[in-house]
Coordinates of C-alpha atoms and ligand atoms in Angstrom, one line a residue:
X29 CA 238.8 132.6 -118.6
X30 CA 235.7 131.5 -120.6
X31 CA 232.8 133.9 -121.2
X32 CA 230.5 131.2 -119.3
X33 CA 232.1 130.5 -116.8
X34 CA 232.9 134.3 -115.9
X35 CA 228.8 134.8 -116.3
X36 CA 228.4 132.3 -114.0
X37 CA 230.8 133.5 -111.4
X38 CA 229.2 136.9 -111.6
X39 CA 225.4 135.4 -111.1
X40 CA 227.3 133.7 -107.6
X41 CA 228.5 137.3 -106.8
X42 CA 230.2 136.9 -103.0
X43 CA 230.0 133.3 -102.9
X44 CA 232.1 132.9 -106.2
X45 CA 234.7 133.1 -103.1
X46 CA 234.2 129.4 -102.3
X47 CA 235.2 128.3 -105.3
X48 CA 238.2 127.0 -105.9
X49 CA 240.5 127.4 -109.2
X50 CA 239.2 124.8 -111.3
X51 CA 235.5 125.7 -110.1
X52 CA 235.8 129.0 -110.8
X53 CA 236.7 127.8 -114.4
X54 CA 234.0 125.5 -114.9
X55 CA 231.0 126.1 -116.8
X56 CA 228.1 124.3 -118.6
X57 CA 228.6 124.7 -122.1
X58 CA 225.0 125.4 -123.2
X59 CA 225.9 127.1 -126.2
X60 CA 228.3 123.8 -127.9
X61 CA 226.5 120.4 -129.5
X62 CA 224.4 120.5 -126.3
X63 CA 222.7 123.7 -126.5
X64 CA 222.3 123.4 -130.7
X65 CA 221.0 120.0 -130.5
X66 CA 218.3 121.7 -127.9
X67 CA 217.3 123.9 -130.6
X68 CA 216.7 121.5 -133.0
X69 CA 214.5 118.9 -130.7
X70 CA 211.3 120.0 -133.0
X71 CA 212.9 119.6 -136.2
X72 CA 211.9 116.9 -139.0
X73 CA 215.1 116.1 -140.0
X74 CA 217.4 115.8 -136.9
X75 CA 221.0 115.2 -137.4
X76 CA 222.8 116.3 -134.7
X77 CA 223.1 113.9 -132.1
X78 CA 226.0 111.7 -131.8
X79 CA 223.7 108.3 -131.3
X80 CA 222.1 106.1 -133.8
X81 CA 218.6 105.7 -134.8
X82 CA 217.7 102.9 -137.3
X83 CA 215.7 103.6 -140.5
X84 CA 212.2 103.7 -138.3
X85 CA 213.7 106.3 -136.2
X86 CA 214.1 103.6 -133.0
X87 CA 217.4 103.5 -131.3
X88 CA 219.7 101.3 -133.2
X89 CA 220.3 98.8 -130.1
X90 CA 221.4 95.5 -130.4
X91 CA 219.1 92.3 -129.4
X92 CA 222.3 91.0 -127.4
X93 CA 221.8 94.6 -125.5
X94 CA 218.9 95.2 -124.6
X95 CA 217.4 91.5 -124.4
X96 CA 219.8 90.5 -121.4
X97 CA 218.5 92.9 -118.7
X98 CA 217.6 89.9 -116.8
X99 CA 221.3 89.7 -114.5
X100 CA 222.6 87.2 -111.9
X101 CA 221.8 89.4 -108.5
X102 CA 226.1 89.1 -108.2
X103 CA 225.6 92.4 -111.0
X104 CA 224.5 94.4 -108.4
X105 CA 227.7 93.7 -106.1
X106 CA 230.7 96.5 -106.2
X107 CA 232.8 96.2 -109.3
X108 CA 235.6 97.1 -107.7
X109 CA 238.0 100.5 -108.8
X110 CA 239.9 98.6 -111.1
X111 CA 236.8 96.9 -113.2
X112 CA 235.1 93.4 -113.3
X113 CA 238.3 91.2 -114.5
X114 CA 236.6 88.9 -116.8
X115 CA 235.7 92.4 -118.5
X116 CA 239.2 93.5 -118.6
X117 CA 240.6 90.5 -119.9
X118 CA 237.7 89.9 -122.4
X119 CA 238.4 93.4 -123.7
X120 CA 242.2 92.9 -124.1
X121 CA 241.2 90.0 -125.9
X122 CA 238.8 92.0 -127.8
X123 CA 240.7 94.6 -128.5
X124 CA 243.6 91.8 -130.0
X125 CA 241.1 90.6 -132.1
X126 CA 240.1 93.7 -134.0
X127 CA 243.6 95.0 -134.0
X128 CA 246.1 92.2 -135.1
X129 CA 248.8 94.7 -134.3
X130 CA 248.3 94.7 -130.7
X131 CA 249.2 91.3 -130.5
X132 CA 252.6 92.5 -131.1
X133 CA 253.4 94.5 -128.2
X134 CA 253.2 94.4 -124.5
X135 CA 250.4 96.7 -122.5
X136 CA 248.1 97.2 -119.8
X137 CA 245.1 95.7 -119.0
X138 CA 242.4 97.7 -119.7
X139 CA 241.0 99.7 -116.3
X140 CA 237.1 100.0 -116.6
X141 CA 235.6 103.4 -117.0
X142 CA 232.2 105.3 -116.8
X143 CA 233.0 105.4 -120.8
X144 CA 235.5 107.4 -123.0
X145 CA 234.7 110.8 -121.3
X146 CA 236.0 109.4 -117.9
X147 CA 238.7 107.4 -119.8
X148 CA 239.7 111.3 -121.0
X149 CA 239.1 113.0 -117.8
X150 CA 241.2 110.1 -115.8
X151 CA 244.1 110.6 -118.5
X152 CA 243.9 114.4 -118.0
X153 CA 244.0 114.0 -114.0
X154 CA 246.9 111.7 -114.5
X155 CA 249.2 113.7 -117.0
X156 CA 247.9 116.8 -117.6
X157 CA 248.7 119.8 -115.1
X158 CA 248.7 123.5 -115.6
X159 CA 252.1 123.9 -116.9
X160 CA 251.4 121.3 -119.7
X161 CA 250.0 121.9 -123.3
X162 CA 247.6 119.8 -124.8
X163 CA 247.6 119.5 -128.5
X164 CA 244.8 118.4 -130.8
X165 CA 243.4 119.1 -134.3
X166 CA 241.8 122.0 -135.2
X167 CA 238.7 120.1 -135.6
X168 CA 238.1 118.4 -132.5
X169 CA 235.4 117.2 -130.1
X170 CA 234.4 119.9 -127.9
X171 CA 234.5 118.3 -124.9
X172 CA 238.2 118.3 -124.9
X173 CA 238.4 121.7 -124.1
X174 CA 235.9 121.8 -120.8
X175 CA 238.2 118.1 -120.0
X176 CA 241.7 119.8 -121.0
X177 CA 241.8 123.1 -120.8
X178 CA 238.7 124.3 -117.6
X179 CA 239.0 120.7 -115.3
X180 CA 242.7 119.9 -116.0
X181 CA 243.3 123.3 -116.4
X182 CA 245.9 122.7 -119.2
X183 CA 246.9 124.9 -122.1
X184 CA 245.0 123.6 -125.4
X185 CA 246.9 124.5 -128.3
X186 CA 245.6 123.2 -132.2
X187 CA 247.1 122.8 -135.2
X188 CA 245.3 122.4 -138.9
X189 CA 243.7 119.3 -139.5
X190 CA 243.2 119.0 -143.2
X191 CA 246.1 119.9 -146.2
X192 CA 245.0 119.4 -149.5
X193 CA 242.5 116.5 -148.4
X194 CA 244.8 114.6 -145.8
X195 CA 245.5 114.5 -142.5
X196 CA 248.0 117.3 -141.7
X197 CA 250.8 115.5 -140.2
X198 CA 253.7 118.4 -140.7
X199 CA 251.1 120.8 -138.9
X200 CA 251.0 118.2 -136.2
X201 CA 254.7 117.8 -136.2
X202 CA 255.4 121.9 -136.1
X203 CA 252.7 122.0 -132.8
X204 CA 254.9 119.0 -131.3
X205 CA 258.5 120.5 -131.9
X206 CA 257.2 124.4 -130.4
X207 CA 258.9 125.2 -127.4
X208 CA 257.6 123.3 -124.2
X209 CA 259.6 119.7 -123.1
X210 CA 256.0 117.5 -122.9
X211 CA 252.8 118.0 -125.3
X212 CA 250.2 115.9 -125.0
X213 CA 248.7 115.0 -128.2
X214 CA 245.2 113.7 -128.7
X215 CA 244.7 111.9 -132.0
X216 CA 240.5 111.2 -132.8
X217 CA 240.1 108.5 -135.7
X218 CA 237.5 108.1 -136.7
X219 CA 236.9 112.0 -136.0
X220 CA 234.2 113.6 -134.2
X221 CA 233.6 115.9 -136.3
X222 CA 234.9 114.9 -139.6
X223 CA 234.2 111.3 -140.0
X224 CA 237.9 110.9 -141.1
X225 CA 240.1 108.0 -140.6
X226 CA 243.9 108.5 -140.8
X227 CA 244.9 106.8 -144.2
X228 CA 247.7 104.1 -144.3
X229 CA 249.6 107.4 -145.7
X230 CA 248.9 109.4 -143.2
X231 CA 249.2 107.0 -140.3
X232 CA 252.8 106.4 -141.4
X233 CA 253.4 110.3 -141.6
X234 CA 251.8 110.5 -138.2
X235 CA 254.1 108.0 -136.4
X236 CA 256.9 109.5 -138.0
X237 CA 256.3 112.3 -137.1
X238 CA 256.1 111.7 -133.1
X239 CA 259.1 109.1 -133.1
X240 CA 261.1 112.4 -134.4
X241 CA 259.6 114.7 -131.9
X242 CA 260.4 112.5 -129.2
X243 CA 264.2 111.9 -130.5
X244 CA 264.7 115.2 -131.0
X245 CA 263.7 115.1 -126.7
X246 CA 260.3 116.1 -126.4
X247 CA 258.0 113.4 -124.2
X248 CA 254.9 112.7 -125.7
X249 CA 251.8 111.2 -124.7
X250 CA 249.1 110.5 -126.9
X251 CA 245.9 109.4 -126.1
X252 CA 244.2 107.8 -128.7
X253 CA 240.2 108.2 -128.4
X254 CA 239.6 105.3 -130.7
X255 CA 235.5 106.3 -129.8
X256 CA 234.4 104.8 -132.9
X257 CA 236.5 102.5 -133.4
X258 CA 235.8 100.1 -136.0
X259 CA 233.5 102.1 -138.2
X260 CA 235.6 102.6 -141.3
X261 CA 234.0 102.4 -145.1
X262 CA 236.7 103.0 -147.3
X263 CA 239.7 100.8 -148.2
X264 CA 243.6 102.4 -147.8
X265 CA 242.1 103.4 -144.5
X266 CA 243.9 102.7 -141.4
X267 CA 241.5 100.6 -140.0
X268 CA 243.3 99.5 -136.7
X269 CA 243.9 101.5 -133.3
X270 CA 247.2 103.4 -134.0
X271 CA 248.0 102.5 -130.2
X272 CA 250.4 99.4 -131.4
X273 CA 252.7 101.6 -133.1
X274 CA 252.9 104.4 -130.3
X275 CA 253.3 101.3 -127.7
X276 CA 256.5 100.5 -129.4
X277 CA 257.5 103.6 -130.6
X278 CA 260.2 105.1 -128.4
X279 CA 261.0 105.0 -124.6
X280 CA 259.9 109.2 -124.6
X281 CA 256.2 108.6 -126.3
X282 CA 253.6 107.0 -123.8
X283 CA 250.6 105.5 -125.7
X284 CA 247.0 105.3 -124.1
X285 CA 244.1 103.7 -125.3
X286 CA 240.6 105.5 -124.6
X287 CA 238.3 103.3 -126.4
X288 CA 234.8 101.6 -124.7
X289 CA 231.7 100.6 -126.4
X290 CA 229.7 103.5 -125.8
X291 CA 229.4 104.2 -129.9
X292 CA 231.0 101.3 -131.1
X293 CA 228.3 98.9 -130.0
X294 CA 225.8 101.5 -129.7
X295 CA 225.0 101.4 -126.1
X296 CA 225.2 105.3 -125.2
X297 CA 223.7 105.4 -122.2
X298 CA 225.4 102.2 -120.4
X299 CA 228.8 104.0 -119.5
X300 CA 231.4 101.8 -120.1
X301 CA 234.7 102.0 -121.4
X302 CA 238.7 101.2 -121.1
X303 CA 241.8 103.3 -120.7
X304 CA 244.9 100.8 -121.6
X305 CA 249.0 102.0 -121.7
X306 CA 251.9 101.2 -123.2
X307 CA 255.4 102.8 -123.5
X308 CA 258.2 101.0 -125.5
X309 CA 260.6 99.2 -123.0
X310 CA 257.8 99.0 -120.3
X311 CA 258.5 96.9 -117.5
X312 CA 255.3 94.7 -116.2
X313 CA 255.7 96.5 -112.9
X314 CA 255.3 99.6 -114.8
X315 CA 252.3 99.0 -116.6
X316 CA 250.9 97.7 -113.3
X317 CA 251.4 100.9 -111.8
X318 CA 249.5 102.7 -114.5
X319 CA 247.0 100.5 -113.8
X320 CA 246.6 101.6 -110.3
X321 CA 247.2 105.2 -111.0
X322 CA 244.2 105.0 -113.0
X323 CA 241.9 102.8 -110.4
X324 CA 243.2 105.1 -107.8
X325 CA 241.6 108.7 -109.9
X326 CA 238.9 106.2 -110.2
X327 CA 238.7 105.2 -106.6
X328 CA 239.0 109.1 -106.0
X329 CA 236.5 109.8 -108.6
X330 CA 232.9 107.5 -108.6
X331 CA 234.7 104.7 -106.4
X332 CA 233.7 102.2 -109.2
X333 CA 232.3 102.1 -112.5
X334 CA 228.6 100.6 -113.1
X335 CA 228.8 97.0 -112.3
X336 CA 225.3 96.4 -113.7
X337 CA 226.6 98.1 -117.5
X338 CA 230.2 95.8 -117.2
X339 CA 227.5 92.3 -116.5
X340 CA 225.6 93.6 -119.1
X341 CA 228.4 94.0 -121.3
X342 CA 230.1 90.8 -120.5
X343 CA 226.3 89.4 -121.3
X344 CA 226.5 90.5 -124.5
X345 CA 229.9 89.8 -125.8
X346 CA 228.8 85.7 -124.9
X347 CA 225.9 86.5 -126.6
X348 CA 226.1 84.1 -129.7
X349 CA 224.1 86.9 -131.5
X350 CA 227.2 89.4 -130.6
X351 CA 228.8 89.3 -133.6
X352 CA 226.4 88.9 -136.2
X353 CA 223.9 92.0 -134.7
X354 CA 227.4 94.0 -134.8
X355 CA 227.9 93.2 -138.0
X356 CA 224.2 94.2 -139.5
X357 CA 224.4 97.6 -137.0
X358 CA 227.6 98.8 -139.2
X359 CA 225.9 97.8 -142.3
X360 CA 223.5 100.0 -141.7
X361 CA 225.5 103.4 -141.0
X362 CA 227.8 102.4 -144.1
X363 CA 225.0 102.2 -146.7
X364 CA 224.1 106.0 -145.6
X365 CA 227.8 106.6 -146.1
X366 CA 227.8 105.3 -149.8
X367 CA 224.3 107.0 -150.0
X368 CA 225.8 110.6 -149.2
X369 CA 229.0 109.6 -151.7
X370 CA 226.1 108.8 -154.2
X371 CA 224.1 112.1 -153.7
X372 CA 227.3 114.0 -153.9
X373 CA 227.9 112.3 -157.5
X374 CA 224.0 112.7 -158.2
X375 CA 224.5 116.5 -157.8
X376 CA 227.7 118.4 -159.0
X377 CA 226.1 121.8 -158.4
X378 CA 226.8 121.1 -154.2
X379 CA 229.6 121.2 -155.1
X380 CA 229.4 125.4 -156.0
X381 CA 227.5 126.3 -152.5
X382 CA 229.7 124.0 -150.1
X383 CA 232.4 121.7 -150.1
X384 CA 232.6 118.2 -148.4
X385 CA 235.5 117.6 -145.9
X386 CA 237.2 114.9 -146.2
X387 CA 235.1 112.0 -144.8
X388 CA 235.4 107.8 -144.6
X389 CA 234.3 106.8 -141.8
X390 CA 232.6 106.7 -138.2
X391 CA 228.9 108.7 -137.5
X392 CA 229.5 112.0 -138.7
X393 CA 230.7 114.3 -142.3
X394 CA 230.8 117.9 -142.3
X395 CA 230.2 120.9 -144.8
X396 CA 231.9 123.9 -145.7
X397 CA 229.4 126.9 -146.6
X398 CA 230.8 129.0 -149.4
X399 CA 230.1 132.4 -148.5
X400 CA 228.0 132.1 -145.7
X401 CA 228.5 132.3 -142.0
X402 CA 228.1 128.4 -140.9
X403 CA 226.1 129.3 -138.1
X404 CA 223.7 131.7 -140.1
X405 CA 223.1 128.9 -142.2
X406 CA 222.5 126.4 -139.3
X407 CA 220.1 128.7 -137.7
X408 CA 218.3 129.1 -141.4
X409 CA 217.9 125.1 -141.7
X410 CA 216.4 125.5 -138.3
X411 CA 213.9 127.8 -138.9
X412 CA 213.3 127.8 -142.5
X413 CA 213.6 123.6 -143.4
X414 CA 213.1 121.9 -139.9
X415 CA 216.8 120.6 -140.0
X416 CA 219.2 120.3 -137.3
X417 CA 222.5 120.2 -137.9
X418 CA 225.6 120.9 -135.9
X419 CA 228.6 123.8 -136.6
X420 CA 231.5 123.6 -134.8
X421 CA 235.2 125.6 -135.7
X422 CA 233.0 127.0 -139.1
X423 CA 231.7 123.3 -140.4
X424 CA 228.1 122.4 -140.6
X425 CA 228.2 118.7 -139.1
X426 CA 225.8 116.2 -140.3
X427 CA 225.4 113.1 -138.1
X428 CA 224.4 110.6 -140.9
X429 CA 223.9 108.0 -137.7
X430 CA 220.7 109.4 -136.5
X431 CA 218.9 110.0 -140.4
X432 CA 217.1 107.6 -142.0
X433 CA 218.7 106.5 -145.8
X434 CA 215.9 107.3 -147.6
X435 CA 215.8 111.0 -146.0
X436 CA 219.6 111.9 -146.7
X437 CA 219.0 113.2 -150.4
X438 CA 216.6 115.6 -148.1
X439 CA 218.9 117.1 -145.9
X440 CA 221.6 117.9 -148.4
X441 CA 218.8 119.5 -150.9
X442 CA 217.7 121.5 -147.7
X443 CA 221.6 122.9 -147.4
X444 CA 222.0 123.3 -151.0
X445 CA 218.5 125.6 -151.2
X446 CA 219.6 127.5 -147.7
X447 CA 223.0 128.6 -148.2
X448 CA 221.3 129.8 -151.8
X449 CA 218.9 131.2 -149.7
X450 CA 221.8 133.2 -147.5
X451 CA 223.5 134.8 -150.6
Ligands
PLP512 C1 235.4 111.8 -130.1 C2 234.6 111.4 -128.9 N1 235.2 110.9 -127.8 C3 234.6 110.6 -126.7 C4 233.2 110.8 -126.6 C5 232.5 110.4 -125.3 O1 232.0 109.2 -125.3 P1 231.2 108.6 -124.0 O2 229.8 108.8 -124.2 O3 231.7 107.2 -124.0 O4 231.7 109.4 -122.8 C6 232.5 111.3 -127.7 C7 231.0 111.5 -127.6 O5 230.4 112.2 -128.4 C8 233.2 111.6 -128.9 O6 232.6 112.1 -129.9

């Protein structure tokens, strides 16, 4: 059991006897992204939250957002388990749109969420029990354990990420093929932490890889967290969903879609989001009663998502504005993307105190220290150059969404000086 969760049940002494298994195994995690953003609240330079900020510092919101507060009064009636309908079928067709490949195959409607975290914890409820194994990346949101492995109570098992600069995809297949009948996979792109995108390479590999674990007998479900969907800056990137392929895939793999426009349209705080399925040979009947799986967690759950957040939502995507305001909200995270490739070219000699992972994409790149202990190093930037980063599994993580352009060339020549600092 987790060290927090343990201290915790020791501060409850004799009434740690009311709990039952999976609250015995819950615990805040204070010490993860929450607890190290905490620390760096003060600093100057702030790059560890996973929100936006525009070059001013303000919240990078769009107009379409937060100018249509005003609702109809029906906003404030229930939503109803399954989500508002004109949501769910504006999404599909959303989701069509930015992935021509969906068009191709048959799924779901999209059930509204409270946002990608319930779209996860819903899929966990749904397929993950104790005696099954969920499989991620070594370099993974966080979250996925207190989700996976303490509410689901589910084994969490991770294989590599990276092989010389690419996605590991014969890791992924060795994790997929140990022994154990069903694994269920959780595939992050763009990733939380890396800021890496599957290339068209690697996609391929991927897919392969799963059609021949599930041939070989294995039943696979792989939720996609497609969180930041849509932010990709580099061509020969795989720029779509990989849902469409799984949804076709073979009858042993079931695809589902956690997705929502918590970071994609920058609206962190509004709490809504989609979990969509597919399986190859899927009936209609089928993919109905995924549906109401899902709406009946749900109904079990918070009853109904926000009805207010899915009118504002719908608000927004007839907003005219919609489109163009998305547009110049990207443009803005991608020229501090080039910038960062551009400081990195500026200044070879990074290169001898740490090494950049593999990044394209999304609102986060991380570092590897050479010969310092990552979080030695983030507690140095801390104290020492008023920077907040983040470390997780031994990377110092730099959310490029929340600092300014013009104060990137900063933040790197703060890391460069405190790792030389450190040796
Ligand atoms: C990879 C990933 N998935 C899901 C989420 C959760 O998103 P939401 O705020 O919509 O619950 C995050 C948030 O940081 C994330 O990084």
């Amino acid at each position: 059991m987790n060290d927090l969760a343990q201290r915790l049940n020791r501060e409850l002494g004799a009434a740690a006897a009311f709990l039952s298994p999976e609250g015995r195994r819950m615990y805040f995690p204070y010490g993860g992204i929450l607890g190290q953003s905490a620390q760096a609240r003060k600093c100057r330079l702030n790059a560890t939250i996973g929100m936006a900020f525009e070059e001013d510092g303000s919240p990078l919101v769009m107009e379409c957002f937060s100018r249509n507060l005003a609702l109809d009064k029906k906003a404030f009636l229930y939503a109803g388990s399954f989500g508002n309908m004109e949501l769910r079928e504006k999404w599909k067709a959303l989701q069509m749109e930015k992935n021509p490949s969906m068009k191709k195959v048959e799924y779901s409607l999209p059930v509204v969420t409270g946002a990608l975290t319930h779209s996860l914890r819903i899929a966990a409820e749904l397929f993950a029990g104790p005696r099954d194994e969920m499989v991620s990346p070594d370099l993974f949101w966080d979250n996925y354990e207190l989700v996976f492995g303490e509410a689901a109570g589910c084994r969490t098992s991770h294989f590599n990420t990276f092989r010389r600069g690419r996605f590991d995809s014969a890791a992924m297949k060795k994790a997929l093929m140990a022994p154990g009948e069903k694994k269920i996979l959780i595939l992050n792109f763009p990733n939380n932490p890396t800021g890496y995108t599957a290339t068209l390479e690697d996609a391929k590999a991927i897919v392969s890889a799963v059609g021949a674990a599930a041939r070989a007998g294995k039943r696979i479900v792989v939720l996609l967290d497609d969180a930041y969907f849509g932010l990709v800056y580099e061509k020969g990137v795989h720029a779509e969903s990989l849902f469409a392929e799984f949804a076709a895939l073979h009858p042993n793999v079931l695809a589902v879609k956690l997705d929502g426009m918590t970071k994609e349209d920058y609206v962190w705080g509004l709490r809504v989001g989609f979990i969509s399925f597919a399986f190859k040979g899927a009936s209609e009947a089928q993919l109905k009663a995924l549906e109401a799986k899902a709406a009946g967690n749900i109904r079990s759950g918070v009853s109904n998502v926000t009805s207010v957040g899915q009118a504002l939502a719908l608000a927004a995507f007839a907003d005219p504005q919609y489109r163009r305001q998305k547009r110049e909200k990207f443009a803005v995270l991608k020229s501090r993307y080039s910038e960062i490739r551009r400081i990195f070219a500026r200044h070879p000699e990074y290169a001898e105190r740490f090494e950049a992972m593999p990044f394209n994409s999304g609102y986060f790149m991380c570092v590897r220290p050479k010969g310092v202990d990552a979080e030695a190093l983030r507690r140095h930037l801390v104290e020492k150059y008023s920077t907040g980063t983040i470390v997780l599994s031994g990377l110092v993580r730099i959310a490029f969404s929340t600092v300014p352009k013009a104060r990137l060339a900063g933040l790197f020549a703060n890391i460069h000086s405190a790792i030389g600092d450190l040796t």
